[in-house]
Short mmCIF file of C-alpha atoms in Angstrom, two decimals:
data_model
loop_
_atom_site.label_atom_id
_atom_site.label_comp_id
_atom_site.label_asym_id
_atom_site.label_seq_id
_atom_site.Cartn_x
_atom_site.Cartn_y
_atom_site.Cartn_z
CA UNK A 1 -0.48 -111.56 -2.00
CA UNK A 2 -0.97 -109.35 -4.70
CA UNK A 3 -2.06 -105.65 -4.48
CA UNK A 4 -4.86 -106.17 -6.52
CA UNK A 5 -5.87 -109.40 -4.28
CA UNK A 6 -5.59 -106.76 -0.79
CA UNK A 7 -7.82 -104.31 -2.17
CA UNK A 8 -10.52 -107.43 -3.31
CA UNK A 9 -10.03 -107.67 0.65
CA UNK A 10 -10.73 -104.52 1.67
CA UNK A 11 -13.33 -103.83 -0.64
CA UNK A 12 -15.65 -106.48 -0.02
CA UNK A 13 -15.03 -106.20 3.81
CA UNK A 14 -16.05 -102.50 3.20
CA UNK A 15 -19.26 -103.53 1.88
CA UNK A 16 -20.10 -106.17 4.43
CA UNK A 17 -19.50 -102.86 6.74
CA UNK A 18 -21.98 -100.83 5.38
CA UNK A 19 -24.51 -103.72 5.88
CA UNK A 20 -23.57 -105.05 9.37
CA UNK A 21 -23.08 -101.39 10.84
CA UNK A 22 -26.56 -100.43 10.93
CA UNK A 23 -27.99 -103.59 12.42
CA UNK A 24 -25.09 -103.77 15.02
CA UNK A 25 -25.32 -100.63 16.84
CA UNK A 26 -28.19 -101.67 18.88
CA UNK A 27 -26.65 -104.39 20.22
CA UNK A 28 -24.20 -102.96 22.32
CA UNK A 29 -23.71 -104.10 25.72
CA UNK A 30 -24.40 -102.38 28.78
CA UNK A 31 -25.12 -102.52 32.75
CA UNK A 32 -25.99 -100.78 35.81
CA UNK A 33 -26.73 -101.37 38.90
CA UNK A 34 -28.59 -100.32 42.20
CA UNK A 35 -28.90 -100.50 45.92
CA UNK A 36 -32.54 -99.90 47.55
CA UNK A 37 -32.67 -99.66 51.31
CA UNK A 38 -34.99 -98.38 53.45
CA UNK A 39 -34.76 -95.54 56.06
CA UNK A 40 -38.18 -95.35 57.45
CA UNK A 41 -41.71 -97.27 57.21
CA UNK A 42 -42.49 -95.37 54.08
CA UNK A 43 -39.75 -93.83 52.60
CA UNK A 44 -37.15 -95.95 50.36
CA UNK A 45 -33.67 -94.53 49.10
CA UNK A 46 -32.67 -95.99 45.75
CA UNK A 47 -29.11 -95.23 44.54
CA UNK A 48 -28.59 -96.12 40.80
CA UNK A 49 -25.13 -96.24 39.32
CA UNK A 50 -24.40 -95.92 35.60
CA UNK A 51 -21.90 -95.83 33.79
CA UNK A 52 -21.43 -93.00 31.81
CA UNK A 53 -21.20 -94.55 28.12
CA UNK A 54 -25.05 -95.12 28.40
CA UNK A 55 -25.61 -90.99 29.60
CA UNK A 56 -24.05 -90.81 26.01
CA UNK A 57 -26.57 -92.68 24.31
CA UNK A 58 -29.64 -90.94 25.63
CA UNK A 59 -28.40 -87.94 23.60
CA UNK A 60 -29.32 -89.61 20.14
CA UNK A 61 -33.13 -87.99 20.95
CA UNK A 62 -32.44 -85.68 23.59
CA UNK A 63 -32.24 -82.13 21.57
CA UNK A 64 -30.63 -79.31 22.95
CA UNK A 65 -30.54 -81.26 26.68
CA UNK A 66 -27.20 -82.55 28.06
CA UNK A 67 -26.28 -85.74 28.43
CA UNK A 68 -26.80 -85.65 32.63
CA UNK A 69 -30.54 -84.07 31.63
CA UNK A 70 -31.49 -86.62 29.38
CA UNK A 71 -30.29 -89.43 31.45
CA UNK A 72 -32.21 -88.07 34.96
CA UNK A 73 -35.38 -87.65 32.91
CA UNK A 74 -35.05 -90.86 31.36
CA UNK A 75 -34.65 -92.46 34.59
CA UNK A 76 -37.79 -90.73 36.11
CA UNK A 77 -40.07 -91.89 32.85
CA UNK A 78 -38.58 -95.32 33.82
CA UNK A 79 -38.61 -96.72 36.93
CA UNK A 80 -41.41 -97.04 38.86
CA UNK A 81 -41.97 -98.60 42.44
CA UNK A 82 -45.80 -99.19 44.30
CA UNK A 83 -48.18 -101.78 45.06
CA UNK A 84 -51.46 -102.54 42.96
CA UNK A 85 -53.05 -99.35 45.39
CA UNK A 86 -50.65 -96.60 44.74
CA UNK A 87 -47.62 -96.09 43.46
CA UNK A 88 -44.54 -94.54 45.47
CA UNK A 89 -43.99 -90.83 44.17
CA UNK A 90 -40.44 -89.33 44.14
CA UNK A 91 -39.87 -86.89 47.10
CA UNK A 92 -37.36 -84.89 45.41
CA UNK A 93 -35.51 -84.74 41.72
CA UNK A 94 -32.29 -87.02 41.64
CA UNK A 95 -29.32 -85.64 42.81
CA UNK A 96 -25.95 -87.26 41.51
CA UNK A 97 -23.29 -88.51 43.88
CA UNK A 98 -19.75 -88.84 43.97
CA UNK A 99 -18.66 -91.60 41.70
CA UNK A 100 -15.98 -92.77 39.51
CA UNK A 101 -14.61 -91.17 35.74
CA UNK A 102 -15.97 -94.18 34.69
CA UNK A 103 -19.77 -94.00 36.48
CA UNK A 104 -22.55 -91.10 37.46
CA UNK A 105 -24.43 -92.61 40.52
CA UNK A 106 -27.80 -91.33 40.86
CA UNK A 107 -29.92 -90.62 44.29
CA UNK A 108 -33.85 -90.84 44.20
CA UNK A 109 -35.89 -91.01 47.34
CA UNK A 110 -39.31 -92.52 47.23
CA UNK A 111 -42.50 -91.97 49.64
CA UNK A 112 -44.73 -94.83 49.88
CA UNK A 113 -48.68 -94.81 51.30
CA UNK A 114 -48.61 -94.91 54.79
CA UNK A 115 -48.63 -98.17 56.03
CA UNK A 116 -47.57 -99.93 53.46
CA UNK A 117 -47.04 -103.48 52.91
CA UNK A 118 -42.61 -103.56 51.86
CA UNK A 119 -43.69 -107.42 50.99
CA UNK A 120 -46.12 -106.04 48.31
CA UNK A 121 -43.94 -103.61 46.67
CA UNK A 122 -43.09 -104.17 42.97
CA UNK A 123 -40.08 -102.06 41.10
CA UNK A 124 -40.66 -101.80 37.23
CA UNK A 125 -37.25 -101.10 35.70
CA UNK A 126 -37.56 -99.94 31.96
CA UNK A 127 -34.67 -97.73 31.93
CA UNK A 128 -32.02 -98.27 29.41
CA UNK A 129 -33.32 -101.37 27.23
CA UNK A 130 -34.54 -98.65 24.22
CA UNK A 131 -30.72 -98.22 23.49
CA UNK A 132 -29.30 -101.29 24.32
CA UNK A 133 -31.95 -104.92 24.42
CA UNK A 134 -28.76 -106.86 26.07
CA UNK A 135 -28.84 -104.16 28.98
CA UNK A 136 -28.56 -105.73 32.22
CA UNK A 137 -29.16 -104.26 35.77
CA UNK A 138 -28.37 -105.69 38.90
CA UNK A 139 -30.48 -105.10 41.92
CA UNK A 140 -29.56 -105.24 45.70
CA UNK A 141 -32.34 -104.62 47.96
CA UNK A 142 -31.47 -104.52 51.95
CA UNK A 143 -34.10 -104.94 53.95
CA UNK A 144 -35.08 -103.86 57.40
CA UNK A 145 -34.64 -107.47 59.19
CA UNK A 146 -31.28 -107.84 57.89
CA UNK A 147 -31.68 -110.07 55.13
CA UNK A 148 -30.42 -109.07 51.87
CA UNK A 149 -31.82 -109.61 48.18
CA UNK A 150 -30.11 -109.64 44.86
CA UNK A 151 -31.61 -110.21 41.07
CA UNK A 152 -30.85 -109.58 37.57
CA UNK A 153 -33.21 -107.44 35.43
CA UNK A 154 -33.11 -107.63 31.78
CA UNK A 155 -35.40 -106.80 28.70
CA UNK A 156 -37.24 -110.26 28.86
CA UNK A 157 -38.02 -109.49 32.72
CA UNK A 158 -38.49 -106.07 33.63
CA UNK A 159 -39.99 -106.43 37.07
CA UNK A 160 -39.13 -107.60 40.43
CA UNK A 161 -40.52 -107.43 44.44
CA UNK A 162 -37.00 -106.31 46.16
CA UNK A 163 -38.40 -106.30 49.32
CA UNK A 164 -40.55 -110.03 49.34
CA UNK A 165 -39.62 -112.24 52.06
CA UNK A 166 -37.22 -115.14 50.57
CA UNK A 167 -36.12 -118.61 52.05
CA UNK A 168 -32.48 -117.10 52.62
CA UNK A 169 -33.02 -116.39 56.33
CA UNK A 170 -32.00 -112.97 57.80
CA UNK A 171 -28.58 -112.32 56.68
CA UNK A 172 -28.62 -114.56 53.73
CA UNK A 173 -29.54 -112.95 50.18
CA UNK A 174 -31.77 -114.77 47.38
CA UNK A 175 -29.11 -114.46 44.40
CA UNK A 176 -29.78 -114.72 40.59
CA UNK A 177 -28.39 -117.88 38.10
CA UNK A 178 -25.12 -117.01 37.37
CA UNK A 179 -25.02 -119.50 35.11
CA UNK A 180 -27.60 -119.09 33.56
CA UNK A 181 -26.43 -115.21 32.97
CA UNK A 182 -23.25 -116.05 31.72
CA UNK A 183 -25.43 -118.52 29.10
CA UNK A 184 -27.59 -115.92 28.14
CA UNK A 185 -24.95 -113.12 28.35
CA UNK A 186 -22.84 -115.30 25.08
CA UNK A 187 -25.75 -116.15 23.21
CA UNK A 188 -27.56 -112.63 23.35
CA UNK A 189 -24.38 -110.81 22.08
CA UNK A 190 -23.63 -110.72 18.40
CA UNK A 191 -20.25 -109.94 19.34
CA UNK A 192 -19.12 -112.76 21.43
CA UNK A 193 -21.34 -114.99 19.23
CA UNK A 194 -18.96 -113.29 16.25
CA UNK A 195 -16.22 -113.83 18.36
CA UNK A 196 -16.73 -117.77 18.74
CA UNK A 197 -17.54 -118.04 15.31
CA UNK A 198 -14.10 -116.25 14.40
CA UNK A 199 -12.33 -119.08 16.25
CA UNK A 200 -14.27 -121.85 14.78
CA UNK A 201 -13.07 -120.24 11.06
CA UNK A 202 -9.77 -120.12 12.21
CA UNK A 203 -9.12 -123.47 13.36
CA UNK A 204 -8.17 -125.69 10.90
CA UNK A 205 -9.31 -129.20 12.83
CA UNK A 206 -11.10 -129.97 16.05
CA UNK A 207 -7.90 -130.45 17.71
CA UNK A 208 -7.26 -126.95 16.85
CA UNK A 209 -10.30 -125.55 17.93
CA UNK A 210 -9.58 -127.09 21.01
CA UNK A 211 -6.51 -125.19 21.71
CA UNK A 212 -8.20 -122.38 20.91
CA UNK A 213 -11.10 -122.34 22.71
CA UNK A 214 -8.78 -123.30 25.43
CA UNK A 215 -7.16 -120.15 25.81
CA UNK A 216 -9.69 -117.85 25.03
CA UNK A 217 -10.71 -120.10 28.77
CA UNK A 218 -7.70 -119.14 29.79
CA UNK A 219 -7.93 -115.79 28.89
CA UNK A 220 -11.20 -114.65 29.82
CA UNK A 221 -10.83 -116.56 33.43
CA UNK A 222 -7.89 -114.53 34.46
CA UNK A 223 -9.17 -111.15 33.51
CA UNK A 224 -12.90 -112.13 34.76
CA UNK A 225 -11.44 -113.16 38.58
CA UNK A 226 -8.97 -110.16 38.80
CA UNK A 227 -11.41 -108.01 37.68
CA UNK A 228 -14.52 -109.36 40.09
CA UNK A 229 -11.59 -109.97 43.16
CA UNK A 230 -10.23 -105.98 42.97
CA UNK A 231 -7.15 -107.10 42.02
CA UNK A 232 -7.34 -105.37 38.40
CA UNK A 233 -9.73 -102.73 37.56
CA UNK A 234 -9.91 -101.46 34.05
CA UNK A 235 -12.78 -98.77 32.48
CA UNK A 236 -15.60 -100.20 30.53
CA UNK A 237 -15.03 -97.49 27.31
CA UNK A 238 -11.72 -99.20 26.22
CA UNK A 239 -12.53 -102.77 27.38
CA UNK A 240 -15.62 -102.53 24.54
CA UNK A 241 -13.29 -101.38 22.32
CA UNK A 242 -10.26 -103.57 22.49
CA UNK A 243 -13.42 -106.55 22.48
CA UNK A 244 -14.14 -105.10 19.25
CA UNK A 245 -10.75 -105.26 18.09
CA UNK A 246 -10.06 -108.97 19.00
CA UNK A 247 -13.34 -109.89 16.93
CA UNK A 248 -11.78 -107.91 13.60
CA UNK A 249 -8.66 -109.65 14.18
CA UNK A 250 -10.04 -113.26 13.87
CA UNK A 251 -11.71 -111.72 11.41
CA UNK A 252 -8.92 -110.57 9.40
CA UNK A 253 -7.01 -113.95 10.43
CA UNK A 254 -9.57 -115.99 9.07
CA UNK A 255 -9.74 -114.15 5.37
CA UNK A 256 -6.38 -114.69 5.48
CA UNK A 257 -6.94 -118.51 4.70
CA UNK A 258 -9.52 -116.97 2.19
CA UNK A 259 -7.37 -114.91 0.36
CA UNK A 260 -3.68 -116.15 1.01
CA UNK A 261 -2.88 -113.10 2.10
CA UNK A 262 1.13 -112.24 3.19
CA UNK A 263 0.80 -111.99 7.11
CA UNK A 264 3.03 -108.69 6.62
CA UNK A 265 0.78 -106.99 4.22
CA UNK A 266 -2.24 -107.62 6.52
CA UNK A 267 -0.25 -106.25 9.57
CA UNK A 268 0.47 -103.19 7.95
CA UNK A 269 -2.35 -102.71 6.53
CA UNK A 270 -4.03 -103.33 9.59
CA UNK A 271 -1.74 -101.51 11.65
CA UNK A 272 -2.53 -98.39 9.06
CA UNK A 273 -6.12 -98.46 9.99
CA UNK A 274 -5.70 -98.71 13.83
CA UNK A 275 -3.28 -95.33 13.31
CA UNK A 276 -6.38 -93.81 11.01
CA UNK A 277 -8.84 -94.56 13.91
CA UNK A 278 -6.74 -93.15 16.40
CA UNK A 279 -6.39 -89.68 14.28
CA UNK A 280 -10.06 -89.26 13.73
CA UNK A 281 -10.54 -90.05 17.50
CA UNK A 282 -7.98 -87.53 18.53
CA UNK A 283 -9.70 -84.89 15.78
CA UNK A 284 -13.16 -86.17 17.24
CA UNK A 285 -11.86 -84.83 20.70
CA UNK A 286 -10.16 -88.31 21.70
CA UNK A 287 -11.55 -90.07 24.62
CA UNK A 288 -9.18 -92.99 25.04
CA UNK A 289 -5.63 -92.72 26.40
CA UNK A 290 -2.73 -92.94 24.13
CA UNK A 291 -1.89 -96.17 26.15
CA UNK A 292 -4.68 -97.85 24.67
CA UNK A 293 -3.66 -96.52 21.16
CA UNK A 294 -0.40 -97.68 21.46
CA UNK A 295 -1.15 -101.37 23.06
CA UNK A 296 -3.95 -101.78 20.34
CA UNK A 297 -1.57 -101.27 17.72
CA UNK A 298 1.08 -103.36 19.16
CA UNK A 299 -1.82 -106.27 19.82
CA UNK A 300 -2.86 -105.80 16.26
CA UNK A 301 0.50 -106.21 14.50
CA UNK A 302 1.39 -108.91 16.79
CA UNK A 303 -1.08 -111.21 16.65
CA UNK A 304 -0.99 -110.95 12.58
CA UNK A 305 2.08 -111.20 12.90
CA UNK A 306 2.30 -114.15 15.17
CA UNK A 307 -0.55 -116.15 13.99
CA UNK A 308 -0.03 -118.84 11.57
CA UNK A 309 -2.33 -118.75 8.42
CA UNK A 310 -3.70 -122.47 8.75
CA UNK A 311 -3.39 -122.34 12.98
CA UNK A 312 -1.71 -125.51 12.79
CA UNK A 313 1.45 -124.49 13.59
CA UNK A 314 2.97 -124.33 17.24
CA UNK A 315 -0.11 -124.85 19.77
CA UNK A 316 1.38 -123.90 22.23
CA UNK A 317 1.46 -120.21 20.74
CA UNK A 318 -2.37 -120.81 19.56
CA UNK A 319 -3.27 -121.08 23.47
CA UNK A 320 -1.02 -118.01 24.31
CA UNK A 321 -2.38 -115.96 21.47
CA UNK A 322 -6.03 -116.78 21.91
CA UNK A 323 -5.49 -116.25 25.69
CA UNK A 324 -4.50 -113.13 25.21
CA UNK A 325 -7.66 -112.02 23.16
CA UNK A 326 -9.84 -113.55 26.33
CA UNK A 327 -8.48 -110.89 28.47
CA UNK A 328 -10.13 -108.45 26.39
CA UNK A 329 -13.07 -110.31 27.14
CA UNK A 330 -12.90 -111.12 30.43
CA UNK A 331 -13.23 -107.76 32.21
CA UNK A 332 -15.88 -107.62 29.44
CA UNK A 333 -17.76 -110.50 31.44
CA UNK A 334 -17.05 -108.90 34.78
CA UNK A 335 -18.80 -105.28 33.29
CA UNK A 336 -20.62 -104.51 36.33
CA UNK A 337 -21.00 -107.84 37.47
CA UNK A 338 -18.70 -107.64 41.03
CA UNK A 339 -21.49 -105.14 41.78
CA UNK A 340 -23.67 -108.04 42.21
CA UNK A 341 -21.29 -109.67 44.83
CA UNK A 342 -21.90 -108.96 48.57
CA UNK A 343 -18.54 -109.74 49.61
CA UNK A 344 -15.07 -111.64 48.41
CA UNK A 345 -16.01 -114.36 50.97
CA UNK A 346 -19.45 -114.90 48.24
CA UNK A 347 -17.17 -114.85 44.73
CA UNK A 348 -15.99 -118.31 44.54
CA UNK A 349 -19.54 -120.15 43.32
CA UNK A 350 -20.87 -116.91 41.29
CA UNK A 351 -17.49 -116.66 39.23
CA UNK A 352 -17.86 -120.82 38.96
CA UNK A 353 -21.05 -120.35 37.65
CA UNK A 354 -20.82 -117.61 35.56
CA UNK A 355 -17.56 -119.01 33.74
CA UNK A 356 -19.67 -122.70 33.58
CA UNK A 357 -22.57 -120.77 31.79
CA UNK A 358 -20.13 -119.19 29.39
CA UNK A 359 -18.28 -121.93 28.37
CA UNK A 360 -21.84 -123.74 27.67
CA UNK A 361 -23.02 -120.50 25.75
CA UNK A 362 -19.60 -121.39 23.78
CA UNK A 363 -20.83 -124.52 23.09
CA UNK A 364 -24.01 -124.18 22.04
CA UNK A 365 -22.48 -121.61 19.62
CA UNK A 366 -19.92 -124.60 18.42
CA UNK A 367 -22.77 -127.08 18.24
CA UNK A 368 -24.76 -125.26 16.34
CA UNK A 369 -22.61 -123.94 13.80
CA UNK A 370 -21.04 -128.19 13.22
CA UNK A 371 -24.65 -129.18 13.24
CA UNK A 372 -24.84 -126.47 9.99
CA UNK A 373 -21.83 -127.63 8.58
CA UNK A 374 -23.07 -131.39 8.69
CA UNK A 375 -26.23 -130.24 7.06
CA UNK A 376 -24.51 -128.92 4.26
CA UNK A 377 -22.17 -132.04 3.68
CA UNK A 378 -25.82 -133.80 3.70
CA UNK A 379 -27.13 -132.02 0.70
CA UNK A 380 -23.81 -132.35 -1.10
CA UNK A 381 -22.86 -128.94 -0.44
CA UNK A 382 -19.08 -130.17 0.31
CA UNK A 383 -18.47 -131.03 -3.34
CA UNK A 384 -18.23 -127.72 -3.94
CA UNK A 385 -16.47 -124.72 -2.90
CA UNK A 386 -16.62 -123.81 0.44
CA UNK A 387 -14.32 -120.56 0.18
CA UNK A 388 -17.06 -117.98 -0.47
CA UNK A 389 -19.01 -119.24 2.76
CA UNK A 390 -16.54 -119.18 4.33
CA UNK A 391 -15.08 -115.35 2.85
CA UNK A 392 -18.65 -113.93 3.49
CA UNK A 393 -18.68 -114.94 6.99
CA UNK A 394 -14.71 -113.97 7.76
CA UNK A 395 -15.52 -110.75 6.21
CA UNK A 396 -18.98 -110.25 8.48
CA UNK A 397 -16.48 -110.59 11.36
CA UNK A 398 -14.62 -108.49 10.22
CA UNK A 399 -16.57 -105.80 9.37
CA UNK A 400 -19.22 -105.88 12.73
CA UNK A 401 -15.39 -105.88 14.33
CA UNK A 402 -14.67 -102.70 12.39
CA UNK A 403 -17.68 -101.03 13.29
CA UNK A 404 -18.18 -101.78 16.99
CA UNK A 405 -14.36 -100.59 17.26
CA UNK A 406 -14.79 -97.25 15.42
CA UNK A 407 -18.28 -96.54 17.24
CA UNK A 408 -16.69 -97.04 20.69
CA UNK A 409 -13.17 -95.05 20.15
CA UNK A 410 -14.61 -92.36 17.72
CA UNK A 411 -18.29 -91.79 17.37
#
């Protein structure tokens, strides 16, 4: 490809940048989680973990206070537990406990009215869903016969009784869908939705796009059970990122069919930008490790590198390659979610489900976006050129790539 034809590329995916960047910052993912027990007839002890990329966020309209200020008062202003007579008031402010580089866990004690009902109790969760509508926060509620409770809170459903008598029996614990969270959890992301869409454009037939979607299975199944089991544990600040990255590679990939571009000149130039990022991180006081830099890079160049323009070529290399982008997005999946899981003994049906729910969300992405395509072949639209679709769309992925991956190494 030409010089002139690379910077067409570049410019236009520029501009689809400025657009998309905007409108994609408040989608970004997040989850917490906590534990509520109780110690006497009265007095509850909630313990709230979160991870410290959402501390950050509270800072966009916290003034001169630090990020641990903003968060604590936020969480006061936002969770509230009582019955229709009275609501529980907070004995003391939060106090933070030991956690992990990755997590701040928060303590708050609550006083009930004397006598009061546990059955009747009702815990309003607001916190966190201003910055990010996809939050998610798991709740585990032990109560005092033994018998445990679990549920999902999200924006949709912001309230829950975590101490209501359930059909489990005493040790058993009323769990949430996990199917139908890993369905929602696909089709309420713009970036996996991006992400599915990138490997629908890069497929050139629906044998193809079965090899694909097969090992971003693959992929994302490995890294989702190692990462729920224990066996692998990585941070959630450079799993975002390098999920980022793999959606602004099919991105890139798919222009590629677009513009014809030489898979050399789009490695370099790709591999320029990934070195560019990593200097303004570093002068922006760097918080990733220079092992992420360096395996980024090497992904980046790789997989250009490796990936045939039309993905027709050697499918065998199509299911490796595409697997290894659903590692990325596997411990993406499991963000928080083997907080939900009471033991290892309890995995095997939640991971089931939650990898059942996913692979539907993926379909209902796929379906959709044929039943468009056959829509447009009805009103004639396939007599003409499909390229620019199909270049403003590549270069959409691309650029919502491009942002999500600069906002969560350098901003």
């Amino acid at each position: 490809m030409r010089l002139a034809r690379a910077s067409q590329f570049w410019v236009l995916s520029l501009l689809c940048l400025l657009w998309v960047g905007p409108q994609a910052v408040a989608h970004d993912k997040s989850v917490s989680y906590s534990d509520w027990s109780v110690t006497t007839e009265n007095v509850i002890i909630a313990r709230i973990r979160v991870p410290a990329r959402l501390t950050t966020l509270q800072l966009r309209n916290a003034g001169s206070k630090s990020a641990f200020e903003a968060t604590t008062e936020h969480i006061l202003q936002s969770i509230k537990l009582g019955d229709a007579a009275a609501v529980c008031s907070i004995k003391t402010p939060p106090r933070t406990l030991t956690g992990t580089a990755d997590t701040l866990v928060f303590e708050l004690i609550f006083e009930c009215r004397e006598n009061v009902s546990l059955e009747t109790l009702t815990l309003q969760f607001d916190a966190f869903f201003d910055a990010s509508a996809r939050h998610l926060h798991f709740v585990r509620a032990y109560r005092p016969d033994g018998a445990i409770f679990e549920t999902v809170i999200t924006d949709a459903a912001r309230e829950t009784k975590p101490f209501e008598a359930n059909q489990a029996g005493a040790q058993g614990a009323a769990r949430p869908s996990f199917f139908m969270i890993g369905v929602k959890h696909i089709l309420s992301g713009p970036d996996h939705i991006l992400f599915v869409l990138g490997l629908l454009l890069i497929a050139g037939s629906v044998r193809s796009l079965l090899f694909v979607v097969t090992g971003f299975t693959i992929g994302h199944s490995i890294s989702l059970i190692a990462a729920t089991t224990g066996f692998a544990k990585a941070e959630s600040t450079p799993v975002e990122a390098l999920i980022a990255l793999t959606i602004w590679l099919l991105g890139c990939v798919a222009l590629r069919k677009v513009f014809s571009t030489s898979r050399y000149t789009m490695a370099i130039l790709a591999g320029a930008l990934i070195l560019l990022a990593w200097a303004a991180s570093a002068l922006n006081g760097g918080g990733l490790p220079i092992p992420f830099w360096i395996g980024g890079l090497t992904l980046t160049v790789a997989y250009l590198l490796l990936s045939d323009r039309d993905h027709s070529g050697s499918t065998p290399t199509m299911i490796i390659l595409t697997a290894c982008l659903g590692l990325a997005h596997g411990f993406g999946f499991a963000g928080g979610l083997e907080e939900a899981f009471q033991s290892s003994d309890a995995l095997l049906w939640p991971l089931f489900a939650f990898n059942l729910g996913v692979e539907v969300g993926q379909l209902l992405i796929i379906a959709a976006a044929g039943a468009l395509a056959f829509a447009a072949k009805l009103i004639r639209m396939s007599n003409q050129r499909t390229e620019p679709i199909t270049g403003i769309l590549s270069m959409i992925i691309v650029a919502s790539g491009a942002f999500w991956f600069v906002e969560r190494t350098v901003l």
